[in-house]
mmCIF file with all atom_site columns, C-alpha atoms in Angstrom:
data_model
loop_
_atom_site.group_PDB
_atom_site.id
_atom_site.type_symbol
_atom_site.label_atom_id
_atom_site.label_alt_id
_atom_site.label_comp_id
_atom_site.label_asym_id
_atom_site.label_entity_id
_atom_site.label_seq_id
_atom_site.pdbx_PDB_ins_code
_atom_site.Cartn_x
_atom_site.Cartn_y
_atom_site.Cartn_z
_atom_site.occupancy
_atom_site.B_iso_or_equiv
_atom_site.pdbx_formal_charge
_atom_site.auth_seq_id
_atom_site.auth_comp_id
_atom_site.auth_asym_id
_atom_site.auth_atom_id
_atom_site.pdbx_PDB_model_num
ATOM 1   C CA . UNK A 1 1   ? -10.768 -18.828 -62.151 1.00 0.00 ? 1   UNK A CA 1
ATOM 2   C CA . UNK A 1 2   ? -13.050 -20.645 -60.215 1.00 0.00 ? 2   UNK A CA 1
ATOM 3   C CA . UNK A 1 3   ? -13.096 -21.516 -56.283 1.00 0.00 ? 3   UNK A CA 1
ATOM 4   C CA . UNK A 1 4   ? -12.450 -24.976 -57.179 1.00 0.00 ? 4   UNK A CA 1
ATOM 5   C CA . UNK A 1 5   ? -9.521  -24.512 -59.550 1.00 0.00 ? 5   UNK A CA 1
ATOM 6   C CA . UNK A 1 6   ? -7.772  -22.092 -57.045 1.00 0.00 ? 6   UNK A CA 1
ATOM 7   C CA . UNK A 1 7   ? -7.783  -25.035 -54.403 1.00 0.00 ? 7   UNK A CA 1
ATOM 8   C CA . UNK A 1 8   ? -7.102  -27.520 -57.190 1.00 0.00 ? 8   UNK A CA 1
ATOM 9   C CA . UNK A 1 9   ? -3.931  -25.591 -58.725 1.00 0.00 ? 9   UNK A CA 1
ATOM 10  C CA . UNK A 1 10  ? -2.763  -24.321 -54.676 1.00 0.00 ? 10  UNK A CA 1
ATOM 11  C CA . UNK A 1 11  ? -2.766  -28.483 -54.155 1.00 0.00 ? 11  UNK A CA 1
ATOM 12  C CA . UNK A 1 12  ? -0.537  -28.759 -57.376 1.00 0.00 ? 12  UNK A CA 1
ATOM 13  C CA . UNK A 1 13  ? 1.968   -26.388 -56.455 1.00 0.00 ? 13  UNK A CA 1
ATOM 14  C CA . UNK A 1 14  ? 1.998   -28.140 -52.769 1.00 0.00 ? 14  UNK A CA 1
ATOM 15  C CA . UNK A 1 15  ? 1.413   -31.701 -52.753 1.00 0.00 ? 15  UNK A CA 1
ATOM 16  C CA . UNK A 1 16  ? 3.367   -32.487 -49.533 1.00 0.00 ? 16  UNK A CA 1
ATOM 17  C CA . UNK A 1 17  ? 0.937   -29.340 -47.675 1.00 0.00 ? 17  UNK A CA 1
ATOM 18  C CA . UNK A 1 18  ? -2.135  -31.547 -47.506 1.00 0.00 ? 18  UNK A CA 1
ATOM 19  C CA . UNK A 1 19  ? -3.180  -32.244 -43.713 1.00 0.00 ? 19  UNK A CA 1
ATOM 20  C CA . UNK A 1 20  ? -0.900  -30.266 -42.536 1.00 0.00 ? 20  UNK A CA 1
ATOM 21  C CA . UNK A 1 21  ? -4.182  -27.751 -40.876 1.00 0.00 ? 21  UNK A CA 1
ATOM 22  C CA . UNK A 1 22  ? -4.939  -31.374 -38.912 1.00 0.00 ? 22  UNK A CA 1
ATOM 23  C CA . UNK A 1 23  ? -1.824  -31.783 -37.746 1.00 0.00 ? 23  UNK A CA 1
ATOM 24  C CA . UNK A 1 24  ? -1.519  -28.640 -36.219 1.00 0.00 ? 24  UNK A CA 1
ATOM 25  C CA . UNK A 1 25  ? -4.955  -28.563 -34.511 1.00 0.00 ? 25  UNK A CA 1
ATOM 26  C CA . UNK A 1 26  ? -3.969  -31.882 -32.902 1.00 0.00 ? 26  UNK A CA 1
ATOM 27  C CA . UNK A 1 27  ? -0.963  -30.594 -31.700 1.00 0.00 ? 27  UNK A CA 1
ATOM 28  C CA . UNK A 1 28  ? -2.942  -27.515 -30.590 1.00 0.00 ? 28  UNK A CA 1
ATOM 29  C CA . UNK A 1 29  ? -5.583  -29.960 -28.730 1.00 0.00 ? 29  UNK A CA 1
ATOM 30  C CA . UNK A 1 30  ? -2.760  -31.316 -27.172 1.00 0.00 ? 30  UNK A CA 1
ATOM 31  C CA . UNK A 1 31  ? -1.327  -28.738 -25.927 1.00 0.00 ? 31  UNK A CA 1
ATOM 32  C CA . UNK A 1 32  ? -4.576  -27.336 -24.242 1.00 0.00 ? 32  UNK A CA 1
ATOM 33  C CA . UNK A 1 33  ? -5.235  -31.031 -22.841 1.00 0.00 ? 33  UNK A CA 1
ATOM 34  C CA . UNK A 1 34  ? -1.765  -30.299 -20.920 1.00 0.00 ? 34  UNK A CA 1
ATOM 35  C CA . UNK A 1 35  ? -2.637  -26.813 -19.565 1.00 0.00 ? 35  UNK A CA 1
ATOM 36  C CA . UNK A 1 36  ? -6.178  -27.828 -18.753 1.00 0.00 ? 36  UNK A CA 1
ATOM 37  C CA . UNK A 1 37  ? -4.515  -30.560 -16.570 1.00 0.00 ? 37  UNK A CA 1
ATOM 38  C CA . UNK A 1 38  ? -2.207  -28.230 -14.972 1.00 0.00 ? 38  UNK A CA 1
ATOM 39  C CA . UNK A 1 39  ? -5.089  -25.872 -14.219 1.00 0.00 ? 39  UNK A CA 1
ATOM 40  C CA . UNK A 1 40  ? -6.819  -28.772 -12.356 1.00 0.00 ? 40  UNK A CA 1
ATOM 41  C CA . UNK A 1 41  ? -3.725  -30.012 -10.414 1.00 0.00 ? 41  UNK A CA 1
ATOM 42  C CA . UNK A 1 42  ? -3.699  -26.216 -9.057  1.00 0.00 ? 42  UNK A CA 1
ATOM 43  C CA . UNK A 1 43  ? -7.662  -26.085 -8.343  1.00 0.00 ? 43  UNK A CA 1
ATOM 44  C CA . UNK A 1 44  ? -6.900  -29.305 -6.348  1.00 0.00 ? 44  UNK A CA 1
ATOM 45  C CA . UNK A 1 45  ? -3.924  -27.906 -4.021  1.00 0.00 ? 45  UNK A CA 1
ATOM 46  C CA . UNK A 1 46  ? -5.840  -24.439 -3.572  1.00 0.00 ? 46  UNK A CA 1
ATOM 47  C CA . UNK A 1 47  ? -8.838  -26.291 -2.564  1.00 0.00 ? 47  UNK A CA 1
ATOM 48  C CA . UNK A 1 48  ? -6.257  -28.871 0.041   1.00 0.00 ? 48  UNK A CA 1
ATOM 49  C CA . UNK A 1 49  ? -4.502  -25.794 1.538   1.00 0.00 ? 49  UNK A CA 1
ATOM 50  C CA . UNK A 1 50  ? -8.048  -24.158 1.908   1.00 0.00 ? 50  UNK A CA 1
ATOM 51  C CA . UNK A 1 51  ? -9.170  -27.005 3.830   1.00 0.00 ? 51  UNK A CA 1
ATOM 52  C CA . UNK A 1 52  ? -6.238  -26.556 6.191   1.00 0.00 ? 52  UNK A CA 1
ATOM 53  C CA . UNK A 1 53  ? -6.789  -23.335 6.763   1.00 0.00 ? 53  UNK A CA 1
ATOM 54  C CA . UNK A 1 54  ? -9.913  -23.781 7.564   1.00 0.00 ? 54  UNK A CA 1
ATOM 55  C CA . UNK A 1 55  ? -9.265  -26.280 10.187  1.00 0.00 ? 55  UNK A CA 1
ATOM 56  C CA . UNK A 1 56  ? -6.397  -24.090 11.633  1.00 0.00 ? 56  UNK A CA 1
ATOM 57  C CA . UNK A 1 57  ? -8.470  -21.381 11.938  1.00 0.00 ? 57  UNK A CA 1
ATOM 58  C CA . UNK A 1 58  ? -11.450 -23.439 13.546  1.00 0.00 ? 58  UNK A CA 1
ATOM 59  C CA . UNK A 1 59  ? -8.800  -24.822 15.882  1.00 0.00 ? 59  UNK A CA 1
ATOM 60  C CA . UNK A 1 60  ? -7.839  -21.378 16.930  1.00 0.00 ? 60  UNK A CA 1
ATOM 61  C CA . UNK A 1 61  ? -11.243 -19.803 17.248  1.00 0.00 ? 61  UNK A CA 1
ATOM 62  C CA . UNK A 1 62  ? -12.001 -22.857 19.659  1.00 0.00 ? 62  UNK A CA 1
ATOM 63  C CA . UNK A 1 63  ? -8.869  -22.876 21.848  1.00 0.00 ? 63  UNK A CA 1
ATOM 64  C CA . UNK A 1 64  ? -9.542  -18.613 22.086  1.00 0.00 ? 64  UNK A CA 1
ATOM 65  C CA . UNK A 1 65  ? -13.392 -19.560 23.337  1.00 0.00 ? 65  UNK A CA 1
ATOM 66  C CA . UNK A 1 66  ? -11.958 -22.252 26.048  1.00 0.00 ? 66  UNK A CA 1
ATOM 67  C CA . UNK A 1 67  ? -9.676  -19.571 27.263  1.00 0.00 ? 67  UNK A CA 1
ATOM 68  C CA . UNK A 1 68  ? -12.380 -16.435 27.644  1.00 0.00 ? 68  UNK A CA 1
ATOM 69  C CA . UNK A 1 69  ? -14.590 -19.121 29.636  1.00 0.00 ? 69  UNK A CA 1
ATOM 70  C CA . UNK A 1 70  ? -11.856 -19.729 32.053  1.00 0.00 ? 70  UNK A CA 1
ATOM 71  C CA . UNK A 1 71  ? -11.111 -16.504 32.587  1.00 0.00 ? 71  UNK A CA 1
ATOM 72  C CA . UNK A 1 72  ? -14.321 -15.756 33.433  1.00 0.00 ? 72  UNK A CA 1
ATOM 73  C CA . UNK A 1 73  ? -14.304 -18.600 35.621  1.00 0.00 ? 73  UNK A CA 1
ATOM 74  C CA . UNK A 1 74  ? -10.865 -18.015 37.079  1.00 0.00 ? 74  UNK A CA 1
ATOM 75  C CA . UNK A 1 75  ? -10.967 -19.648 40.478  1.00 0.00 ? 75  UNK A CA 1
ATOM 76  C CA . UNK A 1 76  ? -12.158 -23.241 38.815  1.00 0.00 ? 76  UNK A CA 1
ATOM 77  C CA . UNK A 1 77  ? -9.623  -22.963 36.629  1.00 0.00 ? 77  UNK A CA 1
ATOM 78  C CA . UNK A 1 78  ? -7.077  -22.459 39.251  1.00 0.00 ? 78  UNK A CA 1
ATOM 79  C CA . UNK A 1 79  ? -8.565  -25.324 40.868  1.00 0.00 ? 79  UNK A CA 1
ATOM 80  C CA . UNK A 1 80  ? -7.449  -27.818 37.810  1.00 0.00 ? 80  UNK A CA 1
ATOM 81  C CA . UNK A 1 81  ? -11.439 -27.720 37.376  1.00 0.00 ? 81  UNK A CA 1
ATOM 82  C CA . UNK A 1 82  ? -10.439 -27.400 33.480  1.00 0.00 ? 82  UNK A CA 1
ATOM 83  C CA . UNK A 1 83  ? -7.756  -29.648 33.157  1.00 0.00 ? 83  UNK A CA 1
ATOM 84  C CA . UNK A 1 84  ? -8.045  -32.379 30.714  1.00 0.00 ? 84  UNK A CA 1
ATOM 85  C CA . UNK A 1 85  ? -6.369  -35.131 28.922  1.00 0.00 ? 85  UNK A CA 1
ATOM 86  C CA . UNK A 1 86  ? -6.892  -35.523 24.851  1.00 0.00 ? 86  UNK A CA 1
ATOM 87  C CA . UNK A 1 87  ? -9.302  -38.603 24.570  1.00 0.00 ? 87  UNK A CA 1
ATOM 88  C CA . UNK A 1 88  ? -10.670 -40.592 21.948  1.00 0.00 ? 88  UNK A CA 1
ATOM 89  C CA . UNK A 1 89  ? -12.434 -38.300 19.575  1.00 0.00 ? 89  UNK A CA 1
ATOM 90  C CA . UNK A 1 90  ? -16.047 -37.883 19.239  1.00 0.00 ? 90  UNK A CA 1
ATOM 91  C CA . UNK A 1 91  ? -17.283 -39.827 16.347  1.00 0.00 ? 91  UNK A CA 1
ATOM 92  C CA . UNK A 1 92  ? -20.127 -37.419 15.884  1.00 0.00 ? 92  UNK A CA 1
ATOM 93  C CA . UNK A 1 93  ? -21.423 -34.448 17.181  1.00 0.00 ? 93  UNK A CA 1
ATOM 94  C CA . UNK A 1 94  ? -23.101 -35.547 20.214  1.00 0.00 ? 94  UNK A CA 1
ATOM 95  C CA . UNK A 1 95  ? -24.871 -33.306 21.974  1.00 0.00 ? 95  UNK A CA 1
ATOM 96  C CA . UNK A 1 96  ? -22.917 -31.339 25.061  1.00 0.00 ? 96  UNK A CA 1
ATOM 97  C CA . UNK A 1 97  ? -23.873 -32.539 28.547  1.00 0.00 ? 97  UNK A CA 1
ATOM 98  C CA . UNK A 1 98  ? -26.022 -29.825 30.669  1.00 0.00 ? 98  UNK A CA 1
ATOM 99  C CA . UNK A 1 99  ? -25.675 -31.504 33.881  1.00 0.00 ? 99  UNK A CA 1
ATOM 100 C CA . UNK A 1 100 ? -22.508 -30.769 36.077  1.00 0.00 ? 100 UNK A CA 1
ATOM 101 C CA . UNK A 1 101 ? -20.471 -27.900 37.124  1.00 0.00 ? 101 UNK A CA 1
ATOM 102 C CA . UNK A 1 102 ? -20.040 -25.083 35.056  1.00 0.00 ? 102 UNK A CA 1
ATOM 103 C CA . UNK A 1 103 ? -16.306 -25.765 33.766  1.00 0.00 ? 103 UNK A CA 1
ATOM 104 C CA . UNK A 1 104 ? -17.763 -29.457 33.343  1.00 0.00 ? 104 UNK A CA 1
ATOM 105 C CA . UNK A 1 105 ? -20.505 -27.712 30.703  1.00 0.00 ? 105 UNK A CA 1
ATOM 106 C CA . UNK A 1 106 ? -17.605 -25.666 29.159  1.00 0.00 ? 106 UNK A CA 1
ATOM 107 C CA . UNK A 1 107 ? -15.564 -28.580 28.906  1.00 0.00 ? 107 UNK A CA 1
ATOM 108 C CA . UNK A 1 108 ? -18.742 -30.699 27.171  1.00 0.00 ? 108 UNK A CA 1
ATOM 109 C CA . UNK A 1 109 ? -19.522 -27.996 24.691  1.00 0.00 ? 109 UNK A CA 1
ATOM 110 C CA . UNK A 1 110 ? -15.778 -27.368 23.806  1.00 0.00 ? 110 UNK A CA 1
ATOM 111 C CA . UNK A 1 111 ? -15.311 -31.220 22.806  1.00 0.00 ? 111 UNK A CA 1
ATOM 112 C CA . UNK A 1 112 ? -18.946 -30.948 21.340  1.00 0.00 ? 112 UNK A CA 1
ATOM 113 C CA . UNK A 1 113 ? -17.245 -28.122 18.917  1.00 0.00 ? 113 UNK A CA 1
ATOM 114 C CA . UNK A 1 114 ? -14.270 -30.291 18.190  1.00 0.00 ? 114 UNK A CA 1
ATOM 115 C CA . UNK A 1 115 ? -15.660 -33.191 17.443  1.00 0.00 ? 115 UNK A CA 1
ATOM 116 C CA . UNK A 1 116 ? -18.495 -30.910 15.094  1.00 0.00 ? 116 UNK A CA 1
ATOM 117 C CA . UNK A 1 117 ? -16.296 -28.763 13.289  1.00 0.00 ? 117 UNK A CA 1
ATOM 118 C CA . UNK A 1 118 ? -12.672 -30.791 13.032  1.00 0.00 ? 118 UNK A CA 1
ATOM 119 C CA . UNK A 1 119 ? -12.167 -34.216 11.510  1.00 0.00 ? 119 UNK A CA 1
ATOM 120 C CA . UNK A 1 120 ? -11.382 -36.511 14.232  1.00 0.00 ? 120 UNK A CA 1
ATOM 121 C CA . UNK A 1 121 ? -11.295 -33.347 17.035  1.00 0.00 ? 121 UNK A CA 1
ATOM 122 C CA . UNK A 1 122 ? -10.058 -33.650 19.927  1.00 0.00 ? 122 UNK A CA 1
ATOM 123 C CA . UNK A 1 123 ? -8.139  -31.612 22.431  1.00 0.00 ? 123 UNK A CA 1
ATOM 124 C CA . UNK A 1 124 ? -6.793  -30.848 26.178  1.00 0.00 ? 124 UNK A CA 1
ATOM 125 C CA . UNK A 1 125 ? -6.232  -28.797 28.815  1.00 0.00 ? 125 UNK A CA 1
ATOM 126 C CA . UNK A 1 126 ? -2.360  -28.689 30.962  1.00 0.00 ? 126 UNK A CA 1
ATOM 127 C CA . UNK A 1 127 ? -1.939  -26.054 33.218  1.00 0.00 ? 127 UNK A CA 1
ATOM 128 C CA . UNK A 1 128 ? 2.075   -25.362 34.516  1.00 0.00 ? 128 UNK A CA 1
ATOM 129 C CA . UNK A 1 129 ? 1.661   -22.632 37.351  1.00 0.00 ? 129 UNK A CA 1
ATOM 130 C CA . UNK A 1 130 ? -0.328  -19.599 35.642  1.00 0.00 ? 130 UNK A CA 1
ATOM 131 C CA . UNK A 1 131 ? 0.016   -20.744 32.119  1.00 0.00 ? 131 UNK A CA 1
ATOM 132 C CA . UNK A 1 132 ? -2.759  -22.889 30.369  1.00 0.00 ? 132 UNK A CA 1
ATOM 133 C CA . UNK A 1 133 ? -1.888  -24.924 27.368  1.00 0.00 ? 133 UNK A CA 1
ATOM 134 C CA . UNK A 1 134 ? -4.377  -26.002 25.261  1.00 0.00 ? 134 UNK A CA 1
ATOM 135 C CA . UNK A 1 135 ? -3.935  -28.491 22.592  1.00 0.00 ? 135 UNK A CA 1
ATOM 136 C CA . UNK A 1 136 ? -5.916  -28.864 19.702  1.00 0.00 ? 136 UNK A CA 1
ATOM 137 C CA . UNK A 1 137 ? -5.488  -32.061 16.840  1.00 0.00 ? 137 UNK A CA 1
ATOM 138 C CA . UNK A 1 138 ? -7.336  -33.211 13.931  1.00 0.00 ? 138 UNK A CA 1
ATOM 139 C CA . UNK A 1 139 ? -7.166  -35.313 11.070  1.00 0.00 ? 139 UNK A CA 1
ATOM 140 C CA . UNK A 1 140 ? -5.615  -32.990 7.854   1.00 0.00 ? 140 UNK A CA 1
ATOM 141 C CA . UNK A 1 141 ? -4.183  -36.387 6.617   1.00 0.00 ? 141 UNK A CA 1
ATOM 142 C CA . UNK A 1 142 ? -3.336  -35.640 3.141   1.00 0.00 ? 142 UNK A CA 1
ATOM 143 C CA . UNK A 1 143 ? -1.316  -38.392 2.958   1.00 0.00 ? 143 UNK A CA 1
ATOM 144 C CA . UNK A 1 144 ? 0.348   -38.068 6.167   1.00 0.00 ? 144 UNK A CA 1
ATOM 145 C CA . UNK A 1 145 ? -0.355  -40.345 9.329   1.00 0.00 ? 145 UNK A CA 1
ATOM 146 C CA . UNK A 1 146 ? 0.444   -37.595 12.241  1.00 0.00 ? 146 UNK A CA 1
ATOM 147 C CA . UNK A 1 147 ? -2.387  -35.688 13.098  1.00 0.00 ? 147 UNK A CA 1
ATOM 148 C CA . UNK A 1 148 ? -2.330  -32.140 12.699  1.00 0.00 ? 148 UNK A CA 1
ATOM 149 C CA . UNK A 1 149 ? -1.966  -30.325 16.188  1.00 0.00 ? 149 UNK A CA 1
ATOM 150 C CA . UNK A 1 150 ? -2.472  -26.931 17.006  1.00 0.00 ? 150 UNK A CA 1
ATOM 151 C CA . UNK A 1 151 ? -1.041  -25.792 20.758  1.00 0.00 ? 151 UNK A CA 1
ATOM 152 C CA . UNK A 1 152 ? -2.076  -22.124 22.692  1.00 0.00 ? 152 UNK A CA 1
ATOM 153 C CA . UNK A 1 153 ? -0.317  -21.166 26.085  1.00 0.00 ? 153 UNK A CA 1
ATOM 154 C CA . UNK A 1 154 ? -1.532  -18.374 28.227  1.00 0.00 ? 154 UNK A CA 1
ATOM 155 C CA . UNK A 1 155 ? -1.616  -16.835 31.163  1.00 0.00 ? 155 UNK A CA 1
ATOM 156 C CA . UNK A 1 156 ? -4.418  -16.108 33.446  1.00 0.00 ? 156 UNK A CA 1
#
């Protein structure tokens, strides 16, 4: 018996059989399609929460470097030489202002770094007795219209 009359007499004995291989590789495709998508979605919301973290962490890291320049400038910042209010944020990364005071250069290089590394940085200085609070927000939108905030107390 030849190739051809095995498929010829396997198609006799199962008319109803014929497609039935494309049918299941669509379904198969189809399937795939689905978890391919899924895998995606996930790539997507790793890479959002990333971002986050990233920003929280840059947020910290800054609001850790204000505080180790005021302690080693204690008596300014006991003077309120440090205190500030948030402003408008940076729309670029200006370069810091050299003239001025020392906690006026620290001040200009710390908003320099927010407005560089955060969407939309911006933070400020409070002090209540001993304790500094320092307030950090950005824009981590996702959606959301409240910027993100990030707040440090300490004492000196």
């Amino acid at each position: 018996m030849t190739a051809h009359a095995a498929v010829s007499a396997l198609a006799a004995a199962c008319p109803r059989s014929r497609g039935l291989t494309l049918v299941e590789i669509l379904v198969a495709l189809f399937i795939l399609s689905i978890g391919l998508l899924g895998l995606a979605g996930l790539q997507t919301a790793s890479l959002k929460f990333n971002t986050s973290a990233y920003y929280r962490t840059q947020a910290t890291a800054l609001a850790y470097g204000l505080a180790d320049r005021m302690r080693a400038n204690r008596a300014a910042a006991f003077a309120d030489d440090y205190t500030v209010a948030l402003a408008s944020p940076a729309p670029d990364c200006a370069a810091p202002n050299a003239a001025g005071t020392v906690p006026q250069q620290d001040i200009s290089v710390w908003r320099m770094a927010l407005a560089c590394r955060l969407p939309l940085g911006n933070g400020s200085v409070a002090r209540n007795g001993n304790d500094f609070t320092f307030t950090i927000q950005w824009d981590d939108s996702h959606g959301k219209e409240d910027p993100m905030q990030f707040q440090f107390t300490t004492a000196l």
